[in-house]
Amino acid sequence: MTGESYESADGSAEPVVRTTAGAVRGRREGGLAVFRGIPFAEPPVGDARFQAPRPVPAWDGIRDAYTFGPPPPQEVGIQGRTGALDAPMGDDWLTVNVWTPDPDPAAPRPVMVWIYGGAYKLGHSGSPGYDARRIARDGDVVVLTLNYRVGIEGFARIDGAPANRGLLDQVAALEWVRENITAFGGDPGQVTVFGESAGAGSVASLLAMPSATGLFRRAIAQSVPGTYFSDELARDIAAALAAEAGLRPTVADLSTVNPRQLTAAGQTLSTKMHQYEERWGQVVPTQTPFSPVVDGEVLPTTPWQALAAGAARDVELIAGHNRDEFRLFVVLGGRFGKISDEEAAAALRMFGPGPDGERAYRGAFPDASPGELYERVQSDWLFRMPSLHLAEAHIAGGGRAHMYDLTWPAPGNGGVLGACHGLDIPLLFGTFDADLGSLLFAGTESSPEAEALSSRFRAAWTAFATTGDPGWPSYDTERRLVQVLDADPQVTPYPEETSRRLWQDHIFAALPLIK
């Protein structure tokens, strides 16, 4: 039963909606009905820990949906990136939040489902930077945000547990949408998934996962990471993670440690990954021991391989990136303006395409400084080329894709951050003073230019969710037209053509265990 919407029995203005598990009461805020912390699966603790998500038990009466559910256990991350970790503590991590213009099943609206990023080890749907009121209100759409397990709980490849539990959580949330969103005024046949960074990697994974087939019609992938682990690599990393806690990488062993204490193993390993460079290769400099695992079952192949084979040809796609993706990490690491030629050379050898990536990059960008080369190759390897190749793979498989490139520089901190990784989040949500936005817009007032670009983001994303057309031409391998998002947005041929050519023959395969 999809349920129905009705006013509460005491005559208050608070909206009450009946889901398949029971009724929930939300609040009216700024012309929207908002519901927070609705469970979509059983808490993944006890005998449910490290297992695929299980159906949420039904409840009697009306459950208040006023506050966000607790964040999943996670490490301490980049300041502002984890967001509202002052949320209630508890085990009910697997919850959704809904912003709807009107919970009326008779007038269904398009649905947008946000998946947060955070290197697959951080994130919480209740973070202030993900306040979806502006998207729902400006676009007249229903917006849903969700929690999923991160770090060891969600992505470590351990014996006795399915791979990619965090991705399975996302599938369970999308199944909840299919079964319940009508009661909130949403159209289950018009669902768009969208996410940034690890959220975009999750979106790309969902496109390739058989269990997610048919659960969404459109997808938006903002800065797709190119890191997917082979099963062998993932198991080797999991063994190292467990060893940090003095355990074996099994459900039986890891279940003996409290989930919120086990995060320390991941945090410690992140600082010691340089010891494993000969085995783990390109994973090591990312300091992120978690990524989706190409296990052959939950995720049968990489997204690029799956899309090129036509796995999601009926799903319409937006993919894109930011011009200065890696700048954020250079600045936060205190390395901006300090990169030596030796450091640039090492990065070019580690991440450049082909047998001689250093020579290829130096020849293609002869006037680039060491810092520019260092940033460019890592921006290309980690985010820009994976995003471009995702669109091109989708087209090769018979699908339709649109591309964008965000080139507008973040105004905070004297503009040093440029169009860096994560800038699209505060622009899309209009949350300039929350989470990462408080860094990227630090010391500045919200300008008309920023507000206009923010509105353009929301208009394009919600138009795509509604019609499949974001307002610019689809991408193809002849004209290569891309929407450049700046103070003066323009449609131009792909702006990073030099990098595109360097990477055109590269295959983004699952990262191997080096033996």
Coordinates of C-alpha atoms in Angstrom, one line a residue:
M1 CA 0.0 0.0 0.0
T2 CA 1.5 3.4 -1.0
G3 CA -0.6 5.2 1.7
E4 CA -2.3 8.5 1.7
S5 CA -1.9 11.9 3.2
Y6 CA -4.2 13.5 5.8
E7 CA -4.2 16.1 8.5
S8 CA -3.5 15.0 12.1
A9 CA -6.5 14.0 14.2
D10 CA -6.0 16.9 16.7
G11 CA -6.6 19.4 13.9
S12 CA -3.1 20.8 13.8
A13 CA -1.5 21.9 10.6
E14 CA 1.2 19.3 10.8
P15 CA 1.2 17.0 7.8
V16 CA 0.7 13.3 8.4
V17 CA 1.5 10.7 5.8
R18 CA 1.0 6.9 6.0
T19 CA 3.9 4.8 4.7
T20 CA 4.0 1.0 4.3
A21 CA 5.5 0.7 7.8
G22 CA 3.3 3.2 9.6
A23 CA 2.3 6.9 9.8
V24 CA 4.7 9.8 10.1
R25 CA 4.1 13.4 11.1
G26 CA 6.2 16.1 9.6
R27 CA 6.2 19.9 9.8
R28 CA 5.3 22.7 7.5
E29 CA 8.3 25.0 6.8
G30 CA 8.4 27.8 4.3
G31 CA 5.6 26.5 2.1
L32 CA 6.8 22.9 2.2
A33 CA 6.0 19.7 4.1
V34 CA 9.2 18.4 5.6
F35 CA 9.7 14.9 7.1
R36 CA 13.0 14.0 8.7
G37 CA 14.5 10.7 10.0
I38 CA 12.0 8.2 8.5
P39 CA 13.6 4.7 8.8
F40 CA 13.8 2.9 5.5
A41 CA 15.5 -0.2 6.9
E42 CA 16.1 -2.0 10.2
P43 CA 19.1 -0.6 12.2
P44 CA 22.1 -2.5 10.9
V45 CA 23.4 -3.6 14.3
G46 CA 23.3 -6.9 16.2
D47 CA 22.7 -9.8 13.9
A48 CA 21.9 -7.3 11.1
R49 CA 25.4 -5.8 11.3
F50 CA 27.5 -6.1 8.1
Q51 CA 24.5 -7.6 6.3
A52 CA 22.3 -6.3 3.5
P53 CA 19.7 -3.9 4.7
R54 CA 16.5 -5.5 6.1
P55 CA 12.9 -4.2 6.0
V56 CA 12.0 -1.8 8.7
P57 CA 9.6 -3.2 11.3
A58 CA 6.2 -1.6 11.3
W59 CA 5.0 0.7 14.1
D60 CA 1.7 1.6 15.5
G61 CA 0.3 5.1 15.9
I62 CA 2.0 8.2 14.4
R63 CA 5.7 8.6 14.5
D64 CA 7.1 12.1 14.7
A65 CA 9.4 12.9 11.8
Y66 CA 10.8 16.1 13.1
T67 CA 14.6 15.5 13.4
F68 CA 17.2 13.9 11.3
G69 CA 18.3 10.4 12.1
P70 CA 21.7 9.7 13.6
P71 CA 24.7 9.8 11.2
P72 CA 26.3 6.5 10.4
P73 CA 29.5 5.8 12.3
Q74 CA 32.4 7.6 10.6
E75 CA 35.8 9.2 11.0
V76 CA 36.5 12.8 11.8
G77 CA 36.8 14.4 8.4
I78 CA 37.6 17.7 6.7
Q79 CA 36.2 20.5 8.7
G80 CA 32.6 21.1 7.6
R81 CA 32.4 18.1 5.3
T82 CA 30.7 15.8 7.8
G83 CA 28.2 18.5 8.8
A84 CA 25.7 18.1 11.5
L85 CA 27.2 15.4 13.7
D86 CA 25.4 17.0 16.7
A87 CA 22.4 15.0 15.5
P88 CA 21.0 12.4 17.9
M89 CA 23.2 9.4 18.5
G90 CA 21.8 5.9 18.1
D91 CA 21.7 2.9 15.8
D92 CA 18.9 4.0 13.5
W93 CA 21.3 5.2 10.8
L94 CA 19.3 4.2 7.8
T95 CA 16.8 7.0 7.4
V96 CA 15.4 9.3 4.7
N97 CA 14.3 12.9 4.8
V98 CA 11.6 14.3 2.5
W99 CA 10.9 17.9 1.3
T100 CA 7.6 18.1 -0.6
P101 CA 5.6 21.1 -1.9
D102 CA 2.4 19.1 -1.2
P103 CA 1.9 15.5 0.1
D104 CA -1.0 15.0 -2.2
P105 CA -1.0 11.7 -4.1
A106 CA -3.5 13.1 -6.7
A107 CA -0.8 15.6 -8.0
P108 CA 2.4 13.6 -8.2
R109 CA 5.6 15.6 -8.8
P110 CA 9.1 14.5 -10.0
V111 CA 11.3 13.1 -7.3
M112 CA 15.0 13.9 -6.7
V113 CA 17.1 11.6 -4.5
W114 CA 20.3 13.0 -3.1
I115 CA 23.3 10.8 -2.3
Y116 CA 26.0 12.6 -0.3
G117 CA 29.8 12.3 -0.9
G118 CA 32.6 12.0 1.6
A119 CA 35.2 9.6 0.2
Y120 CA 32.9 6.7 1.1
K121 CA 33.9 7.2 4.8
L122 CA 32.1 10.4 5.7
G123 CA 28.7 12.0 5.3
H124 CA 25.3 12.5 6.8
S125 CA 22.0 13.5 5.1
G126 CA 21.2 15.8 7.9
S127 CA 24.2 18.1 7.2
P128 CA 23.1 21.7 6.9
G129 CA 24.7 22.0 3.5
Y130 CA 22.2 19.5 2.2
D131 CA 19.1 21.4 3.2
A132 CA 16.9 20.7 0.2
R133 CA 14.2 23.4 0.7
R134 CA 15.4 25.6 -2.1
I135 CA 15.5 22.8 -4.6
A136 CA 12.1 21.5 -3.7
R137 CA 10.5 25.0 -3.7
D138 CA 12.2 26.5 -6.7
G139 CA 11.8 23.4 -8.9
D140 CA 8.4 22.3 -7.6
V141 CA 9.8 18.8 -7.0
V142 CA 9.9 16.3 -4.1
V143 CA 13.4 16.0 -2.8
L144 CA 14.6 13.1 -0.6
T145 CA 18.0 12.7 1.1
L146 CA 19.2 9.4 2.6
N147 CA 21.8 8.0 4.9
Y148 CA 23.9 5.0 3.9
R149 CA 26.7 3.1 5.7
V150 CA 30.2 4.4 5.1
G151 CA 33.7 3.3 6.0
I152 CA 34.2 -0.2 7.4
E153 CA 30.4 -0.7 8.1
G154 CA 29.5 0.1 4.5
F155 CA 32.4 -0.7 2.2
A156 CA 35.1 -2.9 3.8
R157 CA 35.3 -6.3 2.0
I158 CA 35.0 -8.7 4.9
D159 CA 34.3 -12.4 5.0
G160 CA 30.7 -13.3 5.8
A161 CA 29.2 -10.1 4.5
P162 CA 28.0 -8.9 1.1
A163 CA 30.2 -6.4 -0.7
N164 CA 29.1 -2.8 -1.1
R165 CA 26.7 -2.6 1.8
G166 CA 26.6 1.2 1.5
L167 CA 25.4 0.8 -2.1
L168 CA 22.8 -1.8 -1.0
D169 CA 21.5 0.7 1.5
Q170 CA 21.0 3.2 -1.4
V171 CA 19.1 0.5 -3.3
A172 CA 16.9 -0.1 -0.3
A173 CA 16.2 3.6 0.0
L174 CA 15.2 3.7 -3.7
E175 CA 12.9 0.8 -3.1
W176 CA 11.4 2.7 -0.2
V177 CA 10.8 5.6 -2.7
R178 CA 9.1 3.3 -5.1
E179 CA 6.8 2.0 -2.4
N180 CA 6.1 5.2 -0.5
I181 CA 6.8 8.4 -2.4
T182 CA 3.3 8.6 -3.9
A183 CA 2.0 9.3 -0.4
F184 CA 4.3 12.3 -0.2
G185 CA 3.1 13.7 -3.5
G186 CA 5.9 12.2 -5.6
D187 CA 5.9 10.2 -8.9
P188 CA 7.7 6.9 -8.5
G189 CA 8.1 6.8 -12.3
Q190 CA 9.9 10.1 -12.4
V191 CA 12.9 9.5 -10.0
T192 CA 16.2 11.2 -10.5
V193 CA 19.2 10.2 -8.4
F194 CA 21.9 12.8 -8.0
G195 CA 25.1 13.0 -6.0
E196 CA 28.6 14.6 -5.7
S197 CA 32.0 13.0 -5.3
A198 CA 31.5 9.6 -3.6
G199 CA 27.8 10.3 -4.1
A200 CA 28.5 10.6 -7.8
G201 CA 30.5 7.4 -7.6
S202 CA 27.5 5.8 -6.0
V203 CA 25.2 7.1 -8.7
A204 CA 27.6 5.6 -11.3
S205 CA 27.5 2.4 -9.4
L206 CA 23.7 2.3 -9.3
L207 CA 23.7 2.7 -13.1
A208 CA 25.7 -0.6 -13.2
M209 CA 23.9 -2.6 -10.5
P210 CA 21.3 -5.1 -11.5
S211 CA 19.5 -4.6 -8.2
A212 CA 19.0 -0.9 -9.0
T213 CA 17.5 -1.5 -12.4
G214 CA 14.2 0.3 -12.9
L215 CA 14.4 2.2 -9.6
F216 CA 15.2 5.6 -11.3
R217 CA 14.7 7.2 -14.6
R218 CA 17.4 9.9 -14.6
A219 CA 20.8 10.4 -13.0
I220 CA 23.1 13.3 -12.2
A221 CA 26.7 12.5 -11.4
Q222 CA 28.7 15.5 -10.1
S223 CA 32.5 14.9 -10.1
V224 CA 32.7 11.1 -10.4
P225 CA 35.7 9.6 -8.7
G226 CA 37.6 7.1 -10.8
T227 CA 38.5 4.8 -7.9
Y228 CA 36.8 1.4 -7.9
F229 CA 38.5 -1.5 -6.2
S230 CA 39.1 -5.0 -7.6
D231 CA 38.0 -7.8 -5.2
E232 CA 41.6 -8.8 -4.5
L233 CA 42.6 -5.2 -3.6
A234 CA 39.5 -4.7 -1.4
R235 CA 40.2 -7.9 0.5
D236 CA 43.8 -6.9 1.1
I237 CA 42.8 -3.5 2.3
A238 CA 40.2 -5.0 4.6
A239 CA 42.8 -7.3 6.1
A240 CA 44.9 -4.2 6.9
L241 CA 41.9 -2.4 8.4
A242 CA 41.1 -5.3 10.6
A243 CA 44.7 -5.7 11.7
E244 CA 44.6 -2.1 13.0
A245 CA 42.1 -3.4 15.5
G246 CA 44.0 -6.6 16.2
L247 CA 41.3 -8.7 14.3
R248 CA 40.7 -10.8 11.2
P249 CA 38.6 -9.3 8.4
T250 CA 35.5 -11.4 9.3
V251 CA 32.0 -10.5 10.5
A252 CA 32.6 -12.6 13.6
D253 CA 35.7 -10.7 14.6
L254 CA 34.7 -7.2 13.6
S255 CA 31.2 -7.5 15.2
T256 CA 32.9 -7.7 18.6
V257 CA 33.9 -4.0 18.3
N258 CA 31.4 -1.1 18.8
P259 CA 30.7 0.4 15.3
R260 CA 31.6 3.9 16.5
Q261 CA 34.9 2.6 17.9
L262 CA 35.8 0.6 14.8
T263 CA 36.0 3.8 12.8
A264 CA 39.4 4.4 14.5
A265 CA 40.9 1.5 12.5
G266 CA 40.0 3.3 9.2
Q267 CA 41.3 6.6 10.5
T268 CA 44.6 5.1 11.6
L269 CA 45.1 3.2 8.4
S270 CA 44.5 6.4 6.3
T271 CA 47.6 7.9 7.9
K272 CA 49.7 4.8 7.2
M273 CA 48.7 4.0 3.7
H274 CA 52.2 5.0 2.4
Q275 CA 53.5 1.8 3.9
Y276 CA 51.4 -0.2 1.3
E277 CA 52.4 1.7 -1.9
E278 CA 54.0 -1.3 -3.5
R279 CA 50.8 -3.3 -3.0
W280 CA 48.0 -0.7 -3.4
G281 CA 49.5 1.7 -5.9
Q282 CA 47.3 4.6 -6.9
V283 CA 45.0 4.1 -3.9
V284 CA 47.7 5.2 -1.4
P285 CA 47.9 8.9 -2.1
T286 CA 44.1 9.3 -1.8
Q287 CA 44.4 8.3 1.9
T288 CA 41.0 6.6 1.4
P289 CA 40.8 2.9 2.0
F290 CA 37.2 2.7 0.9
S291 CA 35.6 2.6 -2.6
P292 CA 32.9 0.5 -4.4
V293 CA 34.2 -3.0 -5.0
V294 CA 33.8 -4.7 -8.4
D295 CA 32.9 -8.0 -6.7
G296 CA 31.2 -9.6 -9.7
E297 CA 27.8 -9.8 -7.9
V298 CA 26.5 -6.6 -6.3
L299 CA 28.6 -4.6 -8.7
P300 CA 29.4 -6.9 -11.6
T301 CA 31.7 -4.5 -13.6
T302 CA 32.9 -1.0 -13.4
P303 CA 30.3 1.7 -14.4
W304 CA 32.2 2.6 -17.5
Q305 CA 32.2 -1.0 -18.7
A306 CA 28.5 -1.5 -17.8
L307 CA 27.3 1.7 -19.5
A308 CA 29.3 1.0 -22.6
A309 CA 27.6 -2.4 -22.8
G310 CA 24.2 -0.6 -22.6
A311 CA 23.3 -1.5 -19.0
A312 CA 21.5 1.8 -18.4
R313 CA 20.7 3.0 -21.9
D314 CA 17.1 3.9 -20.9
V315 CA 18.4 6.2 -18.1
E316 CA 19.1 9.9 -19.0
L317 CA 22.3 11.2 -17.6
I318 CA 24.0 14.4 -16.6
A319 CA 27.7 14.1 -15.8
G320 CA 30.2 16.9 -15.1
H321 CA 33.1 18.2 -13.1
N322 CA 34.7 21.4 -11.8
R323 CA 37.7 23.0 -13.5
D324 CA 40.0 23.1 -10.4
E325 CA 38.9 19.9 -8.7
F326 CA 42.1 19.0 -6.8
R327 CA 42.8 22.5 -5.7
L328 CA 40.7 22.0 -2.6
F329 CA 43.0 19.2 -1.3
V330 CA 46.2 21.1 -2.1
V331 CA 44.9 24.2 -0.2
L332 CA 43.6 22.2 2.8
G333 CA 46.9 20.4 3.0
G334 CA 48.8 23.7 3.1
R335 CA 50.6 22.8 -0.1
F336 CA 49.3 25.6 -2.4
G337 CA 52.2 27.4 -4.1
K338 CA 54.7 25.0 -2.5
I339 CA 54.7 22.0 -4.9
S340 CA 58.2 21.2 -6.1
D341 CA 59.1 19.9 -9.5
E342 CA 60.0 16.6 -7.9
E343 CA 56.6 16.3 -6.4
A344 CA 55.0 17.2 -9.7
A345 CA 57.1 14.6 -11.5
A346 CA 56.1 11.9 -9.0
A347 CA 52.4 12.7 -9.4
L348 CA 52.7 12.7 -13.2
R349 CA 54.3 9.3 -13.1
M350 CA 51.8 7.9 -10.6
F351 CA 48.6 9.2 -12.2
G352 CA 49.3 10.1 -15.8
P353 CA 47.8 7.9 -18.5
G354 CA 49.8 5.5 -20.6
P355 CA 53.4 4.3 -20.1
D356 CA 54.9 7.8 -19.8
G357 CA 52.4 10.1 -18.3
E358 CA 55.0 12.6 -17.2
R359 CA 56.3 13.2 -20.7
A360 CA 52.8 13.3 -22.1
Y361 CA 51.7 16.0 -19.6
R362 CA 54.8 18.1 -19.9
G363 CA 54.6 18.0 -23.7
A364 CA 50.9 18.9 -23.6
F365 CA 51.3 21.7 -21.1
P366 CA 54.8 23.1 -21.7
D367 CA 54.3 26.3 -19.8
A368 CA 52.6 24.8 -16.7
S369 CA 54.3 25.3 -13.3
P370 CA 55.0 22.3 -11.0
G371 CA 51.9 23.2 -9.0
E372 CA 49.7 23.4 -12.0
L373 CA 50.9 20.0 -13.3
Y374 CA 50.5 18.4 -9.9
E375 CA 46.9 19.7 -9.7
R376 CA 46.0 19.1 -13.3
V377 CA 47.0 15.4 -13.4
Q378 CA 45.2 14.6 -10.2
S379 CA 42.1 16.6 -11.1
D380 CA 42.0 14.6 -14.4
W381 CA 42.7 11.2 -13.0
L382 CA 40.5 11.4 -9.9
F383 CA 37.4 13.4 -11.2
R384 CA 37.4 15.0 -14.5
M385 CA 38.2 12.2 -16.9
P386 CA 36.1 9.6 -15.0
S387 CA 33.2 12.0 -15.4
L388 CA 33.8 12.6 -19.1
H389 CA 34.3 8.9 -19.8
L390 CA 31.1 8.1 -17.9
A391 CA 29.2 10.3 -20.3
E392 CA 31.0 8.8 -23.3
A393 CA 30.5 5.2 -22.2
H394 CA 26.8 6.0 -21.8
I395 CA 26.6 7.3 -25.3
A396 CA 28.5 4.3 -26.6
G397 CA 25.9 2.0 -25.0
G398 CA 23.0 3.8 -26.6
G399 CA 22.1 6.3 -23.9
R400 CA 21.8 10.0 -23.8
A401 CA 24.1 12.3 -21.7
H402 CA 24.6 15.9 -21.0
M403 CA 28.0 17.3 -19.8
Y404 CA 28.9 20.4 -17.8
D405 CA 32.0 22.1 -16.5
L406 CA 31.9 24.4 -13.5
T407 CA 34.5 27.2 -14.0
W408 CA 33.2 29.9 -11.6
P409 CA 35.8 30.4 -8.8
A410 CA 34.8 30.2 -5.2
P411 CA 35.0 33.7 -3.8
G412 CA 36.2 32.9 -0.3
N413 CA 39.8 33.0 1.0
G414 CA 40.8 35.5 -1.7
G415 CA 39.6 33.3 -4.5
V416 CA 42.6 30.9 -4.1
L417 CA 40.4 27.8 -4.2
G418 CA 39.2 28.4 -7.8
A419 CA 36.4 26.2 -9.1
C420 CA 37.4 23.5 -6.7
H421 CA 36.0 20.1 -5.7
G422 CA 32.7 20.5 -3.8
L423 CA 31.8 24.0 -5.0
D424 CA 28.8 22.7 -6.8
I425 CA 27.2 21.7 -3.5
P426 CA 26.6 25.1 -2.0
L427 CA 25.7 26.5 -5.4
L428 CA 23.1 23.8 -6.0
F429 CA 21.6 23.8 -2.5
G430 CA 22.0 27.5 -2.0
T431 CA 23.8 26.8 1.3
F432 CA 26.6 29.3 1.2
D433 CA 27.1 29.5 4.9
A434 CA 27.0 25.8 5.9
D435 CA 29.4 22.9 5.8
L436 CA 31.8 23.3 2.9
G437 CA 30.1 26.5 1.8
S438 CA 31.3 28.2 4.9
L439 CA 34.9 27.6 3.6
L440 CA 34.3 28.3 0.0
F441 CA 32.4 31.5 0.6
A442 CA 34.3 32.5 3.8
G443 CA 34.6 36.3 4.3
T444 CA 32.3 37.2 1.5
E445 CA 28.7 38.3 1.2
S446 CA 26.3 36.4 -1.0
S447 CA 26.6 38.3 -4.3
P448 CA 24.0 38.6 -7.0
E449 CA 26.4 36.7 -9.2
A450 CA 26.6 33.8 -6.8
E451 CA 22.8 33.8 -6.3
A452 CA 22.2 33.9 -10.1
L453 CA 24.5 30.9 -10.7
S454 CA 22.9 29.1 -7.7
S455 CA 19.5 29.6 -9.2
R456 CA 20.7 28.4 -12.6
F457 CA 22.0 25.2 -11.0
R458 CA 18.7 24.4 -9.4
A459 CA 16.7 25.4 -12.6
A460 CA 18.8 23.1 -14.8
W461 CA 18.8 20.1 -12.3
T462 CA 15.1 20.3 -11.6
A463 CA 14.2 20.8 -15.3
F464 CA 16.2 17.7 -16.1
A465 CA 14.4 15.8 -13.4
T466 CA 11.1 17.0 -14.8
T467 CA 11.6 16.7 -18.6
G468 CA 15.0 15.2 -19.2
D469 CA 16.3 18.5 -20.7
P470 CA 18.6 20.6 -18.5
G471 CA 18.5 23.5 -21.0
W472 CA 21.6 22.7 -23.1
P473 CA 22.3 20.2 -25.9
S474 CA 23.2 16.6 -25.2
Y475 CA 26.8 15.6 -25.5
D476 CA 28.1 13.6 -28.5
T477 CA 31.6 12.6 -29.7
E478 CA 31.5 14.9 -32.8
R479 CA 30.5 18.4 -31.5
R480 CA 31.3 17.6 -27.8
L481 CA 29.1 20.4 -26.6
V482 CA 29.3 21.2 -22.8
Q483 CA 27.5 23.6 -20.6
V484 CA 30.1 25.8 -19.0
L485 CA 28.8 27.1 -15.7
D486 CA 30.2 30.6 -14.9
A487 CA 29.0 34.1 -14.3
D488 CA 28.2 34.1 -18.0
P489 CA 27.2 30.5 -18.7
Q490 CA 27.9 29.3 -22.2
V491 CA 27.6 26.2 -24.3
T492 CA 31.0 25.4 -25.9
P493 CA 33.0 22.5 -27.2
Y494 CA 34.5 20.5 -24.3
P495 CA 36.9 23.0 -22.6
E496 CA 39.5 20.5 -21.5
E497 CA 40.2 19.1 -24.9
T498 CA 44.0 18.8 -24.3
S499 CA 43.4 16.5 -21.3
R500 CA 40.6 14.7 -23.1
R501 CA 43.1 13.7 -25.9
L502 CA 45.7 12.6 -23.4
W503 CA 43.1 10.3 -21.8
Q504 CA 41.1 9.2 -24.8
D505 CA 42.5 5.7 -24.9
H506 CA 42.6 5.1 -21.1
I507 CA 40.4 2.5 -19.6
F508 CA 39.1 3.2 -16.1
A509 CA 39.4 -0.4 -14.7
A510 CA 39.0 -1.6 -11.2
L511 CA 42.3 -0.8 -9.3
P512 CA 44.4 -3.9 -8.9
L513 CA 46.3 -5.5 -6.1
I514 CA 49.9 -5.2 -7.1
K515 CA 51.7 -8.5 -6.4

